Tab-separated table of C-alpha atoms in Angstrom:
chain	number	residue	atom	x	y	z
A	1	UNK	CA	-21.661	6.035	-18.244
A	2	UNK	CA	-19.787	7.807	-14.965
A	3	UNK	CA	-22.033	10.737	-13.688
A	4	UNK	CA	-18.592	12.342	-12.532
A	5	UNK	CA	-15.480	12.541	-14.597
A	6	UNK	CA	-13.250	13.010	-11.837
A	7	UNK	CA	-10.306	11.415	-11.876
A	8	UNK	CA	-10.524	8.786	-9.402
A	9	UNK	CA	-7.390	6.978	-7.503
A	10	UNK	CA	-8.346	3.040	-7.048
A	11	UNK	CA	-6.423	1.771	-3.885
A	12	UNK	CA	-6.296	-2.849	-4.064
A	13	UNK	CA	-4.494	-3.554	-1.262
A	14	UNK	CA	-3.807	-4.875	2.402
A	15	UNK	CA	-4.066	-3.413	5.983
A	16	UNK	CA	-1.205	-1.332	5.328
A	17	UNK	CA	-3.055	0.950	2.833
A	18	UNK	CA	-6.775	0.322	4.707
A	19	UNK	CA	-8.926	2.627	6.332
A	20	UNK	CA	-9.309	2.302	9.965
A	21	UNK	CA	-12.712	2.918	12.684
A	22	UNK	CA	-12.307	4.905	15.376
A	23	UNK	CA	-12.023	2.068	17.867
A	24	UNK	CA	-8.986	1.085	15.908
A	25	UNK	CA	-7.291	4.419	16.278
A	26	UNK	CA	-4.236	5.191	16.404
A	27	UNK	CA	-3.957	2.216	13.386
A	28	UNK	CA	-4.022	3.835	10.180
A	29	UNK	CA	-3.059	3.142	6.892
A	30	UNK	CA	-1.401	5.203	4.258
A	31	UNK	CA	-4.295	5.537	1.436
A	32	UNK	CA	-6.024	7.002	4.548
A	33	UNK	CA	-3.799	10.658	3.849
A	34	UNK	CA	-2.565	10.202	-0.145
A	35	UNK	CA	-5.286	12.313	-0.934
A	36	UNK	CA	-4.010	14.951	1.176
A	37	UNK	CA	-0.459	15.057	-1.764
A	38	UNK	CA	-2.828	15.028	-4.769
A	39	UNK	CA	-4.951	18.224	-6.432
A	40	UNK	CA	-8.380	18.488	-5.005
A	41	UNK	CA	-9.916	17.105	-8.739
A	42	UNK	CA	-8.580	13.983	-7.710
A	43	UNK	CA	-10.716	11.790	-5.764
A	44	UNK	CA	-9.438	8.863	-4.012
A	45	UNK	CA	-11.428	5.256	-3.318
A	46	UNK	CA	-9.371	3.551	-0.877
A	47	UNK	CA	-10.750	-0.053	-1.313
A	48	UNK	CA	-7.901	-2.016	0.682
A	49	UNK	CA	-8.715	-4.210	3.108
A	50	UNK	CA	-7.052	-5.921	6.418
A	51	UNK	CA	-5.898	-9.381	6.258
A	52	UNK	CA	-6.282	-10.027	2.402
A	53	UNK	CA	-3.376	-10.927	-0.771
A	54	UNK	CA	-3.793	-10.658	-3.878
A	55	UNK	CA	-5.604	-13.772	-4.232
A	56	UNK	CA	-8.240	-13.549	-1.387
A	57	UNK	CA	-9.233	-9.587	-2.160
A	58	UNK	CA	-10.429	-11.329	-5.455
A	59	UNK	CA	-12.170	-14.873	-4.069
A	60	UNK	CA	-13.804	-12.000	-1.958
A	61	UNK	CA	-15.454	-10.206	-4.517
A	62	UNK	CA	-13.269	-6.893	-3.782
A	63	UNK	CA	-12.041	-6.886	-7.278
A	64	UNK	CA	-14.994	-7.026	-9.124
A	65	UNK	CA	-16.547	-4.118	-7.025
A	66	UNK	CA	-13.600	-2.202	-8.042
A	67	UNK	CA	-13.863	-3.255	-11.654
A	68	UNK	CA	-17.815	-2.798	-12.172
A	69	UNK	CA	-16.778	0.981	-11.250
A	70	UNK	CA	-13.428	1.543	-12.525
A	71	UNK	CA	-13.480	3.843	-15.672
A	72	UNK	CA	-10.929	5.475	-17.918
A	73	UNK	CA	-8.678	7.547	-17.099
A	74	UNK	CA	-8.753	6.551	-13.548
A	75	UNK	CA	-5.763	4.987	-11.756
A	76	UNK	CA	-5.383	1.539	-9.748
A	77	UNK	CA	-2.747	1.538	-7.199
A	78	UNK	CA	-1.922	-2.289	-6.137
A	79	UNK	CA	-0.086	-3.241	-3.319
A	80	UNK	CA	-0.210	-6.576	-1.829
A	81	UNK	CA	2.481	-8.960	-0.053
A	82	UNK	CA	2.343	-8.832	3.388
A	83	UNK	CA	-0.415	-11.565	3.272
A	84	UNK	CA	0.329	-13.697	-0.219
A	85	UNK	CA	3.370	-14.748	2.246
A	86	UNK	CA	0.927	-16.356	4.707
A	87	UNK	CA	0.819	-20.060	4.631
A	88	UNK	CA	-2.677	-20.513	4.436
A	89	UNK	CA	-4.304	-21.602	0.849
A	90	UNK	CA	-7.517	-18.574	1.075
A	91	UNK	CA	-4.677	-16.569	0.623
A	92	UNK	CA	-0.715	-17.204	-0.254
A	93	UNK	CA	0.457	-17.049	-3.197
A	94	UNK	CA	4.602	-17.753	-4.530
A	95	UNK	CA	6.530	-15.301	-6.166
A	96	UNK	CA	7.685	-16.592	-9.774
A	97	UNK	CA	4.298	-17.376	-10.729
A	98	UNK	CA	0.847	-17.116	-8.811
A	99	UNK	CA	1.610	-14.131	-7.063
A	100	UNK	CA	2.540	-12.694	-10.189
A	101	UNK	CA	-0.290	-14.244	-11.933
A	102	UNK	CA	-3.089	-12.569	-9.482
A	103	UNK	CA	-1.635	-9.191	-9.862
A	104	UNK	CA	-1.569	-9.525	-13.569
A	105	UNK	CA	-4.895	-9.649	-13.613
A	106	UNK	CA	-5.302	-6.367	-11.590
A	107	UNK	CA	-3.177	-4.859	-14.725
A	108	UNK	CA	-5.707	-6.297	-17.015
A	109	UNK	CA	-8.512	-5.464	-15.393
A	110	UNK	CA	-7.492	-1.729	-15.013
A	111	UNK	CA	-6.477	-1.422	-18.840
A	112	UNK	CA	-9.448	-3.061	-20.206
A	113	UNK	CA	-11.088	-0.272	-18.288
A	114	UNK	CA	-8.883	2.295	-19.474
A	115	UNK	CA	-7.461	2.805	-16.978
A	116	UNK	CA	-3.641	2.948	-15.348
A	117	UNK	CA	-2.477	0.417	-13.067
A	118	UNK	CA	0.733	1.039	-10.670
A	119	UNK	CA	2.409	-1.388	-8.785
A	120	UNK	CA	3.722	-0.942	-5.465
A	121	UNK	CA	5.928	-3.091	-3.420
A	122	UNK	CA	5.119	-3.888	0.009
A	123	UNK	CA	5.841	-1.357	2.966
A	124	UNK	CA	8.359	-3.082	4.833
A	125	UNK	CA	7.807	-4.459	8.971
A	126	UNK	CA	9.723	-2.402	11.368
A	127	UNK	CA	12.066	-5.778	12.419
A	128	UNK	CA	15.596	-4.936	13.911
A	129	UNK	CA	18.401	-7.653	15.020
A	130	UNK	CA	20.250	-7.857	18.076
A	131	UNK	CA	22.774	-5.260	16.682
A	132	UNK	CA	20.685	-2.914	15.454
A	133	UNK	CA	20.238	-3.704	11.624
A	134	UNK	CA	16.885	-3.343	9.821
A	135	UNK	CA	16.127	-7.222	8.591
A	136	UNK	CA	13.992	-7.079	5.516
A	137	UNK	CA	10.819	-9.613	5.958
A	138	UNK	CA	9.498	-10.130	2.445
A	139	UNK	CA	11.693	-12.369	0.592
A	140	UNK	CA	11.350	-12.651	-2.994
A	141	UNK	CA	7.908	-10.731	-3.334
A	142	UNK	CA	9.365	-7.251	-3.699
A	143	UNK	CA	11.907	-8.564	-6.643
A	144	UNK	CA	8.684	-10.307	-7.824
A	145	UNK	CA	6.557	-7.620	-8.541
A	146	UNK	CA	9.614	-5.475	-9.760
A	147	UNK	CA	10.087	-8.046	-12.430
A	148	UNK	CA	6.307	-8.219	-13.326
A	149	UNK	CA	6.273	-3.957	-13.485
A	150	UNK	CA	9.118	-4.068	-15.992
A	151	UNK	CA	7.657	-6.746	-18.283
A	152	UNK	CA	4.240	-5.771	-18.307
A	153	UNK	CA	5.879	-1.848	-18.183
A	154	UNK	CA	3.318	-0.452	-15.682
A	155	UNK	CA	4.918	2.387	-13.073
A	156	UNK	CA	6.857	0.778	-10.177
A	157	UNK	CA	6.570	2.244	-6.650
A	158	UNK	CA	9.072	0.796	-4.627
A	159	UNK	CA	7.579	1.073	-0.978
A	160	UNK	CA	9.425	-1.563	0.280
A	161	UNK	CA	13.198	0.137	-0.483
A	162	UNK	CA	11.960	3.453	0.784
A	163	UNK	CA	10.408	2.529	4.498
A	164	UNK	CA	13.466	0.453	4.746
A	165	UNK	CA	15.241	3.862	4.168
A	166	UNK	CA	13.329	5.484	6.560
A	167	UNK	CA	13.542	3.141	8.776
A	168	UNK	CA	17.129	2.310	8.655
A	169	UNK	CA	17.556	6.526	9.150
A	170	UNK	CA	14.917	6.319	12.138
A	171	UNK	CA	17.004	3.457	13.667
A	172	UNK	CA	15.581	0.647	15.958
A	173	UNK	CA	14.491	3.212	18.057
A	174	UNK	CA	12.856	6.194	17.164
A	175	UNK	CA	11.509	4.179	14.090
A	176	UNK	CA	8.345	2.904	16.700
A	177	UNK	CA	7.356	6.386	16.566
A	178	UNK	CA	5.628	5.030	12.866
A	179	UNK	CA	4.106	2.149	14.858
A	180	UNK	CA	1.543	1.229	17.035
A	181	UNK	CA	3.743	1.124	19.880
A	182	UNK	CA	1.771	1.924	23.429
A	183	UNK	CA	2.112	1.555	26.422
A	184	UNK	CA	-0.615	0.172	29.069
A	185	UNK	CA	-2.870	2.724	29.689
A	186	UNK	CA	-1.665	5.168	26.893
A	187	UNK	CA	-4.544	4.631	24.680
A	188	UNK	CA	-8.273	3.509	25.529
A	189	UNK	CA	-8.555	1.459	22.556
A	190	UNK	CA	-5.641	-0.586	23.905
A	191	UNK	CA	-5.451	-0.727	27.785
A	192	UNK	CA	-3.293	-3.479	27.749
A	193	UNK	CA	-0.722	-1.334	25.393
A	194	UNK	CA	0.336	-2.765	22.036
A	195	UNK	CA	3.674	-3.778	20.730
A	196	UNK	CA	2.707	-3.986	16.201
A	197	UNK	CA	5.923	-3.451	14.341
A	198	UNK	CA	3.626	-4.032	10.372
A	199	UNK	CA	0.656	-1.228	11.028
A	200	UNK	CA	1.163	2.493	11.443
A	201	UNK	CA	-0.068	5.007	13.711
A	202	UNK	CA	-1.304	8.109	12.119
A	203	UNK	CA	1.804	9.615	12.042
A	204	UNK	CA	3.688	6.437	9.934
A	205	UNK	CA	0.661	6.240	7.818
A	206	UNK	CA	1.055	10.016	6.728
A	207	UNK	CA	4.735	9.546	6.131
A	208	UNK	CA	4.629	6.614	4.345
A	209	UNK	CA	1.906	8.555	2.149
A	210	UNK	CA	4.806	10.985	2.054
A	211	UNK	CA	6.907	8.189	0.337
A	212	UNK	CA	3.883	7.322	-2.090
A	213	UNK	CA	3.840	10.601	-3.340
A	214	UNK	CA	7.707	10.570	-3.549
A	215	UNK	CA	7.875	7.689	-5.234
A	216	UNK	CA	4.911	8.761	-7.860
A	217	UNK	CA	6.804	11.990	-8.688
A	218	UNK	CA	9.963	9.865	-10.065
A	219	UNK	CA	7.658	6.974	-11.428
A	220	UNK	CA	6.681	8.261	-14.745
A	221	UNK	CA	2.884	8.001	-14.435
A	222	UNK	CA	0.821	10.684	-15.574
A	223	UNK	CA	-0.728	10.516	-12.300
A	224	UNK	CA	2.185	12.453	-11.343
A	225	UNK	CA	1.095	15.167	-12.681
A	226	UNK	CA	-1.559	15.558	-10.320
A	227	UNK	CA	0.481	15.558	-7.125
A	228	UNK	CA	0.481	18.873	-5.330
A	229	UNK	CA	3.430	21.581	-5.601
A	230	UNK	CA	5.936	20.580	-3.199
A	231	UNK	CA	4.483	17.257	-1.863
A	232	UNK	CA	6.782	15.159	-2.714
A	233	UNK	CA	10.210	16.091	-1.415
């Protein structure tokens, strides 16, 4: 038995989502600042971690820690890609059946709990071409986890099409103002400067929480319902 009903927000995912130490600043990730677009019942447990897919955050033990405290009525956001692509076994996966097979059981999992999982497709790397035109970097694993949401009819938020949307908007440009893009000296944590076109700064990491909640409002969960008046859009 929970000692506090609160609703609480699950977040299973990659470096993207994590929370960041000060000596890592300005890298941030977006489930650092959802809570900031959701009523103040709501209480968040941002459990991603750098580095990990789909299939290492549960070899780790991350999974079960979630699911030995996961109750119902809670929510479990998942979003993991950027590092099921990797080639190394601890942690790819391929889209059209073990990537969609770990995340499955991240659906289980939540509704044997009683829980609501949402799936989220990965934020997208800020990657231009010569001409200026945003190259999308995550093959079939976005179309992947859209087909998996549909069949197994859990809410779909499509991160990837909306930072590519941003970004495309942004341009090549102005879009490393999401980034941690710094020059030598600019930032003691990085004196040699820093050229990282996958994690945010603080600033990206509260937009793309921006896009969360944007994407939550049209999704259909009831966890919409707990967004704040006016945060998204």
């Amino acid at each position: 038995m929970r000692e506090d009903r609160r609703v609480t927000v699950y977040i299973a995912g990659d470096s993207t989502a994590a929370n960041y130490p000060e000596d890592k600043r300005p890298m941030s990730g977006w489930g650092e600042w959802i809570a900031s677009y959701l009523a103040e019942e709501v209480r968040v447990s941002n459990r991603a971690r750098n580095g990990r897919s789909s299939k290492s955050f549960i070899a780790e033990g991350h999974f079960d820690r979630i699911a030995s405290s996961i109750g119902e009525g809670d929510y479990l956001l998942v979003q993991f890609g950027h590092n099921d692509e990797k080639p190394d076994e601890k942690r790819h996966t391929d889209p059209g059946s073990t990537y969609e097979e770990h995340l499955t059981r991240y659906i289980e999992m939540a509704r044997s709990k009683g829980a609501h999982p949402l799936l989220l497709t990965s934020v997208e790397r800020r990657k231009f071409n010569e001409v200026g035109e945003l190259v999308p970097s995550h093959g079939d694993y976005p179309a992947a986890v859209q087909r998996l949401a549909e069949k197994l009819e859990v809410p779909l938020l499509d991160l990837c099409s909306r930072t590519q949307e941003a970004y495309r908007k942004l341009g090549a440009e102005a879009s490393k103002a999401w980034f941690v893009w710094l020059e030598p000296g600019e930032h003691p944590n990085y004196p040699e400067g820093e050229r990282d076109d996958t994690h945010f700064n603080e600033l990206g990491a509260q937009k793309v929480a921006g896009l969360v909640a944007e994407a939550l409002a049209a999704s259909g969960s009831p966890l919409a319902g707990y967004l704040k008046a006016g945060a998204a859009g």
